[in-house]
Amino acid sequence: MCHGHATGLPAKGDLLQAVLQECDLAVRETLAAYVEEHADAPRERILAVFDHLRALGDAAGLPAERADQLAVLASGAMATAGINASRAREVARTLLAAG
């Protein structure tokens, strides 16, 4: 039995946690690769995190102002560790629709 469930299947919360951990790892690895490629000095590496968010917006063809807004939104969503993730996703969708 897994976590005391008679079916032997993991609990929904356990599955969700595993998915979130995998997503978190993928984001961190992508960010780390970008920083590694674009910066050497420690201070430059910190700034490269923000450059990466801007580069994602640029790659999506967003105006600089919209990319900045999404970067702020993403930073806030990461800081709250997903507490408001669904709301942040909807705000992002609205910003993207506004072009």
Short mmCIF file of N, CA, C and O in Angstrom, two decimals:
data_model
loop_
_atom_site.label_atom_id
_atom_site.label_comp_id
_atom_site.label_asym_id
_atom_site.label_seq_id
_atom_site.Cartn_x
_atom_site.Cartn_y
_atom_site.Cartn_z
N MET A 1 0.84 -1.18 0.00
CA MET A 1 0.00 0.00 0.00
C MET A 1 0.88 1.24 0.00
O MET A 1 1.93 1.27 0.62
N CYS A 2 0.40 2.26 -0.66
CA CYS A 2 1.11 3.53 -0.74
C CYS A 2 0.38 4.56 0.09
O CYS A 2 -0.78 4.87 -0.16
N HIS A 3 1.04 5.08 1.09
CA HIS A 3 0.44 6.11 1.95
C HIS A 3 -0.87 5.66 2.56
O HIS A 3 -1.78 6.45 2.74
N GLY A 4 -1.03 4.39 2.78
CA GLY A 4 -2.20 3.89 3.46
C GLY A 4 -3.43 3.76 2.60
O GLY A 4 -4.51 3.48 3.11
N HIS A 5 -3.32 3.93 1.30
CA HIS A 5 -4.48 3.79 0.43
C HIS A 5 -4.66 2.33 0.07
O HIS A 5 -3.73 1.64 -0.32
N ALA A 6 -5.89 1.86 0.16
CA ALA A 6 -6.19 0.46 -0.11
C ALA A 6 -5.93 0.11 -1.57
O ALA A 6 -5.65 -1.04 -1.89
N THR A 7 -6.01 1.08 -2.48
CA THR A 7 -5.82 0.80 -3.90
C THR A 7 -4.35 0.66 -4.28
O THR A 7 -4.04 0.16 -5.35
N GLY A 8 -3.47 1.11 -3.41
CA GLY A 8 -2.05 1.08 -3.72
C GLY A 8 -1.62 2.24 -4.60
O GLY A 8 -0.46 2.34 -4.99
N LEU A 9 -2.56 3.10 -4.96
CA LEU A 9 -2.24 4.28 -5.77
C LEU A 9 -1.87 5.45 -4.88
O LEU A 9 -2.39 5.58 -3.77
N PRO A 10 -0.99 6.31 -5.36
CA PRO A 10 -0.63 7.48 -4.54
C PRO A 10 -1.82 8.44 -4.42
O PRO A 10 -2.68 8.50 -5.28
N ALA A 11 -1.82 9.20 -3.36
CA ALA A 11 -2.87 10.18 -3.13
C ALA A 11 -2.74 11.31 -4.15
O ALA A 11 -1.67 11.57 -4.68
N LYS A 12 -3.86 11.97 -4.42
CA LYS A 12 -3.88 13.07 -5.38
C LYS A 12 -2.86 14.15 -5.00
O LYS A 12 -2.17 14.68 -5.85
N GLY A 13 -2.77 14.45 -3.72
CA GLY A 13 -1.80 15.45 -3.26
C GLY A 13 -0.37 15.04 -3.54
O GLY A 13 0.46 15.87 -3.88
N ASP A 14 -0.09 13.75 -3.41
CA ASP A 14 1.26 13.25 -3.70
C ASP A 14 1.59 13.39 -5.18
O ASP A 14 2.71 13.75 -5.55
N LEU A 15 0.60 13.11 -6.02
CA LEU A 15 0.80 13.25 -7.47
C LEU A 15 1.03 14.72 -7.84
O LEU A 15 1.92 15.04 -8.62
N LEU A 16 0.22 15.59 -7.27
CA LEU A 16 0.36 17.01 -7.53
C LEU A 16 1.73 17.51 -7.10
O LEU A 16 2.40 18.24 -7.82
N GLN A 17 2.16 17.09 -5.94
CA GLN A 17 3.47 17.50 -5.45
C GLN A 17 4.58 17.04 -6.39
O GLN A 17 5.50 17.78 -6.69
N ALA A 18 4.47 15.82 -6.87
CA ALA A 18 5.49 15.29 -7.78
C ALA A 18 5.52 16.07 -9.09
O ALA A 18 6.60 16.40 -9.60
N VAL A 19 4.36 16.42 -9.63
CA VAL A 19 4.29 17.19 -10.86
C VAL A 19 4.88 18.58 -10.65
O VAL A 19 5.67 19.06 -11.46
N LEU A 20 4.52 19.22 -9.56
CA LEU A 20 5.04 20.55 -9.27
C LEU A 20 6.56 20.53 -9.09
O LEU A 20 7.26 21.44 -9.54
N GLN A 21 7.06 19.49 -8.46
CA GLN A 21 8.51 19.38 -8.28
C GLN A 21 9.21 19.21 -9.62
O GLN A 21 10.27 19.79 -9.85
N GLU A 22 8.61 18.42 -10.53
CA GLU A 22 9.21 18.24 -11.85
C GLU A 22 9.19 19.53 -12.65
O GLU A 22 10.16 19.88 -13.31
N CYS A 23 8.08 20.27 -12.58
CA CYS A 23 7.98 21.55 -13.28
C CYS A 23 8.99 22.54 -12.72
O CYS A 23 9.66 23.25 -13.48
N ASP A 24 9.10 22.58 -11.41
CA ASP A 24 10.05 23.48 -10.76
C ASP A 24 11.47 23.15 -11.21
O ASP A 24 12.25 24.04 -11.55
N LEU A 25 11.80 21.88 -11.25
CA LEU A 25 13.13 21.46 -11.67
C LEU A 25 13.39 21.86 -13.12
O LEU A 25 14.48 22.37 -13.44
N ALA A 26 12.41 21.67 -13.99
CA ALA A 26 12.58 22.03 -15.40
C ALA A 26 12.81 23.54 -15.56
O ALA A 26 13.68 23.96 -16.33
N VAL A 27 12.05 24.34 -14.83
CA VAL A 27 12.22 25.80 -14.90
C VAL A 27 13.60 26.19 -14.39
O VAL A 27 14.30 27.00 -15.00
N ARG A 28 13.99 25.61 -13.28
CA ARG A 28 15.30 25.94 -12.71
C ARG A 28 16.44 25.53 -13.64
O ARG A 28 17.42 26.25 -13.79
N GLU A 29 16.31 24.38 -14.27
CA GLU A 29 17.36 23.93 -15.19
C GLU A 29 17.46 24.83 -16.41
O GLU A 29 18.55 25.16 -16.85
N THR A 30 16.31 25.23 -16.95
CA THR A 30 16.30 26.14 -18.10
C THR A 30 16.92 27.48 -17.74
O THR A 30 17.75 28.02 -18.48
N LEU A 31 16.54 27.99 -16.60
CA LEU A 31 17.08 29.26 -16.13
C LEU A 31 18.58 29.16 -15.88
O LEU A 31 19.35 30.03 -16.28
N ALA A 32 18.99 28.09 -15.24
CA ALA A 32 20.42 27.89 -14.95
C ALA A 32 21.23 27.81 -16.23
O ALA A 32 22.33 28.39 -16.33
N ALA A 33 20.69 27.13 -17.25
CA ALA A 33 21.40 27.03 -18.52
C ALA A 33 21.54 28.40 -19.18
O ALA A 33 22.60 28.73 -19.73
N TYR A 34 20.48 29.19 -19.12
CA TYR A 34 20.53 30.54 -19.70
C TYR A 34 21.57 31.39 -18.99
O TYR A 34 22.38 32.06 -19.62
N VAL A 35 21.53 31.37 -17.68
CA VAL A 35 22.47 32.18 -16.88
C VAL A 35 23.90 31.73 -17.16
O VAL A 35 24.79 32.55 -17.35
N GLU A 36 24.12 30.43 -17.19
CA GLU A 36 25.45 29.89 -17.45
C GLU A 36 25.99 30.35 -18.80
O GLU A 36 27.17 30.70 -18.94
N GLU A 37 25.11 30.39 -19.79
CA GLU A 37 25.51 30.77 -21.15
C GLU A 37 25.75 32.28 -21.30
O GLU A 37 26.58 32.70 -22.10
N HIS A 38 25.03 33.09 -20.52
CA HIS A 38 25.05 34.53 -20.74
C HIS A 38 25.80 35.35 -19.69
O HIS A 38 25.91 36.57 -19.86
N ALA A 39 26.29 34.74 -18.64
CA ALA A 39 26.95 35.53 -17.60
C ALA A 39 28.01 34.71 -16.88
O ALA A 39 27.84 33.51 -16.66
N ASP A 40 29.10 35.41 -16.51
CA ASP A 40 30.18 34.75 -15.77
C ASP A 40 30.28 35.25 -14.34
O ASP A 40 30.35 34.46 -13.41
N ALA A 41 30.31 36.55 -14.17
CA ALA A 41 30.49 37.14 -12.84
C ALA A 41 29.21 36.97 -12.01
O ALA A 41 28.11 37.00 -12.55
N PRO A 42 29.37 36.79 -10.70
CA PRO A 42 28.19 36.59 -9.84
C PRO A 42 27.11 37.66 -9.98
O PRO A 42 25.94 37.35 -10.07
N ARG A 43 27.51 38.91 -10.04
CA ARG A 43 26.51 39.98 -10.18
C ARG A 43 25.82 39.94 -11.53
O ARG A 43 24.63 40.20 -11.65
N GLU A 44 26.57 39.60 -12.56
CA GLU A 44 25.99 39.46 -13.90
C GLU A 44 24.99 38.30 -13.92
O GLU A 44 23.99 38.36 -14.63
N ARG A 45 25.29 37.26 -13.18
CA ARG A 45 24.40 36.09 -13.14
C ARG A 45 23.04 36.45 -12.53
O ARG A 45 22.02 35.96 -12.97
N ILE A 46 23.06 37.31 -11.53
CA ILE A 46 21.80 37.75 -10.93
C ILE A 46 20.98 38.51 -11.97
O ILE A 46 19.78 38.26 -12.15
N LEU A 47 21.63 39.42 -12.68
CA LEU A 47 20.93 40.20 -13.69
C LEU A 47 20.47 39.35 -14.86
O LEU A 47 19.44 39.63 -15.48
N ALA A 48 21.18 38.28 -15.14
CA ALA A 48 20.82 37.39 -16.25
C ALA A 48 19.47 36.71 -16.01
O ALA A 48 18.76 36.38 -16.96
N VAL A 49 19.09 36.53 -14.75
CA VAL A 49 17.78 35.95 -14.45
C VAL A 49 16.69 36.85 -15.04
O VAL A 49 15.76 36.38 -15.70
N PHE A 50 16.84 38.16 -14.85
CA PHE A 50 15.85 39.09 -15.37
C PHE A 50 15.94 39.19 -16.90
O PHE A 50 14.92 39.33 -17.58
N ASP A 51 17.16 39.10 -17.41
CA ASP A 51 17.34 39.10 -18.87
C ASP A 51 16.62 37.93 -19.50
O ASP A 51 16.06 38.04 -20.59
N HIS A 52 16.65 36.78 -18.83
CA HIS A 52 15.99 35.58 -19.35
C HIS A 52 14.49 35.80 -19.46
O HIS A 52 13.88 35.44 -20.48
N LEU A 53 13.89 36.39 -18.45
CA LEU A 53 12.46 36.66 -18.51
C LEU A 53 12.14 37.61 -19.66
O LEU A 53 11.17 37.41 -20.39
N ARG A 54 12.98 38.61 -19.86
CA ARG A 54 12.77 39.55 -20.97
C ARG A 54 12.95 38.83 -22.30
O ARG A 54 12.19 39.04 -23.24
N ALA A 55 13.95 37.96 -22.41
CA ALA A 55 14.20 37.22 -23.65
C ALA A 55 13.01 36.34 -24.02
O ALA A 55 12.67 36.21 -25.20
N LEU A 56 12.37 35.77 -23.02
CA LEU A 56 11.18 34.96 -23.30
C LEU A 56 10.07 35.81 -23.90
O LEU A 56 9.38 35.40 -24.84
N GLY A 57 9.90 37.00 -23.35
CA GLY A 57 8.90 37.92 -23.90
C GLY A 57 9.24 38.35 -25.32
O GLY A 57 8.37 38.40 -26.20
N ASP A 58 10.51 38.64 -25.55
CA ASP A 58 10.96 39.02 -26.89
C ASP A 58 10.73 37.89 -27.89
O ASP A 58 10.28 38.11 -29.01
N ALA A 59 11.03 36.66 -27.46
CA ALA A 59 10.86 35.50 -28.34
C ALA A 59 9.39 35.30 -28.70
O ALA A 59 9.08 34.80 -29.78
N ALA A 60 8.51 35.72 -27.81
CA ALA A 60 7.07 35.60 -28.07
C ALA A 60 6.55 36.78 -28.89
O ALA A 60 5.36 36.85 -29.19
N GLY A 61 7.43 37.73 -29.23
CA GLY A 61 7.04 38.87 -30.03
C GLY A 61 6.25 39.92 -29.27
O GLY A 61 5.50 40.69 -29.86
N LEU A 62 6.45 39.96 -27.97
CA LEU A 62 5.71 40.93 -27.16
C LEU A 62 6.42 42.28 -27.13
O LEU A 62 7.65 42.33 -27.16
N PRO A 63 5.65 43.36 -27.02
CA PRO A 63 6.29 44.66 -26.82
C PRO A 63 7.06 44.64 -25.50
O PRO A 63 6.71 43.91 -24.57
N ALA A 64 8.10 45.47 -25.40
CA ALA A 64 8.95 45.47 -24.21
C ALA A 64 8.14 45.72 -22.94
O ALA A 64 8.37 45.07 -21.91
N GLU A 65 7.19 46.62 -23.02
CA GLU A 65 6.37 46.91 -21.83
C GLU A 65 5.59 45.69 -21.36
O GLU A 65 5.52 45.38 -20.18
N ARG A 66 5.02 44.94 -22.31
CA ARG A 66 4.25 43.74 -21.96
C ARG A 66 5.17 42.67 -21.40
O ARG A 66 4.85 41.99 -20.43
N ALA A 67 6.35 42.51 -21.99
CA ALA A 67 7.32 41.53 -21.49
C ALA A 67 7.73 41.88 -20.06
O ALA A 67 7.85 40.99 -19.21
N ASP A 68 7.91 43.17 -19.80
CA ASP A 68 8.26 43.60 -18.44
C ASP A 68 7.13 43.28 -17.46
O ASP A 68 7.37 42.83 -16.34
N GLN A 69 5.90 43.52 -17.88
CA GLN A 69 4.76 43.23 -17.01
C GLN A 69 4.69 41.74 -16.69
O GLN A 69 4.44 41.35 -15.55
N LEU A 70 4.90 40.91 -17.69
CA LEU A 70 4.88 39.47 -17.47
C LEU A 70 6.03 39.02 -16.58
O LEU A 70 5.88 38.11 -15.77
N ALA A 71 7.19 39.66 -16.72
CA ALA A 71 8.33 39.33 -15.88
C ALA A 71 8.02 39.64 -14.42
O ALA A 71 8.33 38.85 -13.53
N VAL A 72 7.40 40.79 -14.18
CA VAL A 72 7.01 41.15 -12.81
C VAL A 72 5.99 40.15 -12.27
O VAL A 72 6.09 39.69 -11.13
N LEU A 73 5.02 39.81 -13.11
CA LEU A 73 4.00 38.84 -12.71
C LEU A 73 4.64 37.48 -12.38
O LEU A 73 4.33 36.87 -11.35
N ALA A 74 5.55 37.02 -13.23
CA ALA A 74 6.21 35.73 -13.00
C ALA A 74 7.02 35.76 -11.72
O ALA A 74 7.00 34.81 -10.94
N SER A 75 7.72 36.87 -11.50
CA SER A 75 8.52 36.98 -10.28
C SER A 75 7.65 36.90 -9.05
O SER A 75 7.97 36.23 -8.08
N GLY A 76 6.52 37.60 -9.08
CA GLY A 76 5.59 37.57 -7.95
C GLY A 76 5.00 36.19 -7.74
O GLY A 76 4.88 35.72 -6.61
N ALA A 77 4.66 35.52 -8.84
CA ALA A 77 4.09 34.18 -8.72
C ALA A 77 5.11 33.20 -8.13
O ALA A 77 4.77 32.36 -7.30
N MET A 78 6.37 33.36 -8.55
CA MET A 78 7.42 32.48 -8.00
C MET A 78 7.65 32.78 -6.53
O MET A 78 7.86 31.87 -5.73
N ALA A 79 7.58 34.06 -6.18
CA ALA A 79 7.83 34.45 -4.79
C ALA A 79 6.77 33.90 -3.85
O ALA A 79 7.05 33.58 -2.70
N THR A 80 5.55 33.79 -4.32
CA THR A 80 4.48 33.27 -3.47
C THR A 80 4.36 31.76 -3.58
O THR A 80 3.45 31.18 -3.01
N ALA A 81 5.27 31.15 -4.30
CA ALA A 81 5.37 29.69 -4.41
C ALA A 81 4.06 29.04 -4.82
O ALA A 81 3.65 28.01 -4.29
N GLY A 82 3.40 29.64 -5.77
CA GLY A 82 2.20 29.03 -6.31
C GLY A 82 0.93 29.29 -5.54
O GLY A 82 -0.12 28.77 -5.90
N ILE A 83 0.99 30.08 -4.48
CA ILE A 83 -0.21 30.35 -3.70
C ILE A 83 -1.28 30.97 -4.59
O ILE A 83 -2.44 30.63 -4.52
N ASN A 84 -0.87 31.88 -5.46
CA ASN A 84 -1.80 32.54 -6.36
C ASN A 84 -1.53 32.16 -7.82
O ASN A 84 -1.78 32.94 -8.72
N ALA A 85 -1.04 30.97 -8.05
CA ALA A 85 -0.61 30.57 -9.39
C ALA A 85 -1.74 30.62 -10.41
O ALA A 85 -1.55 31.09 -11.53
N SER A 86 -2.92 30.16 -10.05
CA SER A 86 -4.01 30.15 -11.03
C SER A 86 -4.42 31.57 -11.38
O SER A 86 -4.70 31.89 -12.52
N ARG A 87 -4.45 32.46 -10.40
CA ARG A 87 -4.78 33.86 -10.67
C ARG A 87 -3.69 34.50 -11.52
O ARG A 87 -4.00 35.23 -12.47
N ALA A 88 -2.44 34.23 -11.22
CA ALA A 88 -1.34 34.79 -12.00
C ALA A 88 -1.41 34.31 -13.44
O ALA A 88 -1.15 35.07 -14.37
N ARG A 89 -1.79 33.07 -13.63
CA ARG A 89 -1.90 32.52 -14.99
C ARG A 89 -2.98 33.25 -15.78
O ARG A 89 -2.81 33.56 -16.96
N GLU A 90 -4.08 33.56 -15.15
CA GLU A 90 -5.16 34.29 -15.82
C GLU A 90 -4.73 35.71 -16.15
O GLU A 90 -5.06 36.23 -17.21
N VAL A 91 -4.00 36.35 -15.24
CA VAL A 91 -3.50 37.70 -15.52
C VAL A 91 -2.52 37.64 -16.69
O VAL A 91 -2.56 38.50 -17.59
N ALA A 92 -1.66 36.63 -16.73
CA ALA A 92 -0.73 36.47 -17.84
C ALA A 92 -1.49 36.29 -19.15
O ALA A 92 -1.13 36.88 -20.18
N ARG A 93 -2.54 35.50 -19.12
CA ARG A 93 -3.35 35.28 -20.32
C ARG A 93 -3.93 36.63 -20.81
O ARG A 93 -3.94 36.92 -22.00
N THR A 94 -4.41 37.45 -19.89
CA THR A 94 -4.96 38.75 -20.23
C THR A 94 -3.89 39.66 -20.83
O THR A 94 -4.14 40.33 -21.84
N LEU A 95 -2.70 39.66 -20.23
CA LEU A 95 -1.60 40.48 -20.76
C LEU A 95 -1.20 40.03 -22.15
O LEU A 95 -0.94 40.85 -23.03
N LEU A 96 -1.15 38.73 -22.36
CA LEU A 96 -0.78 38.21 -23.68
C LEU A 96 -1.83 38.56 -24.71
O LEU A 96 -1.52 38.90 -25.87
N ALA A 97 -3.09 38.49 -24.35
CA ALA A 97 -4.16 38.83 -25.27
C ALA A 97 -4.13 40.30 -25.65
O ALA A 97 -4.51 40.67 -26.76
N ALA A 98 -3.66 41.14 -24.73
CA ALA A 98 -3.58 42.57 -25.00
C ALA A 98 -2.45 42.91 -25.96
O ALA A 98 -2.40 43.99 -26.52
N GLY A 99 -1.55 41.91 -26.16
CA GLY A 99 -0.46 42.06 -27.11
C GLY A 99 0.55 43.03 -26.68
O GLY A 99 1.34 43.61 -27.24
#
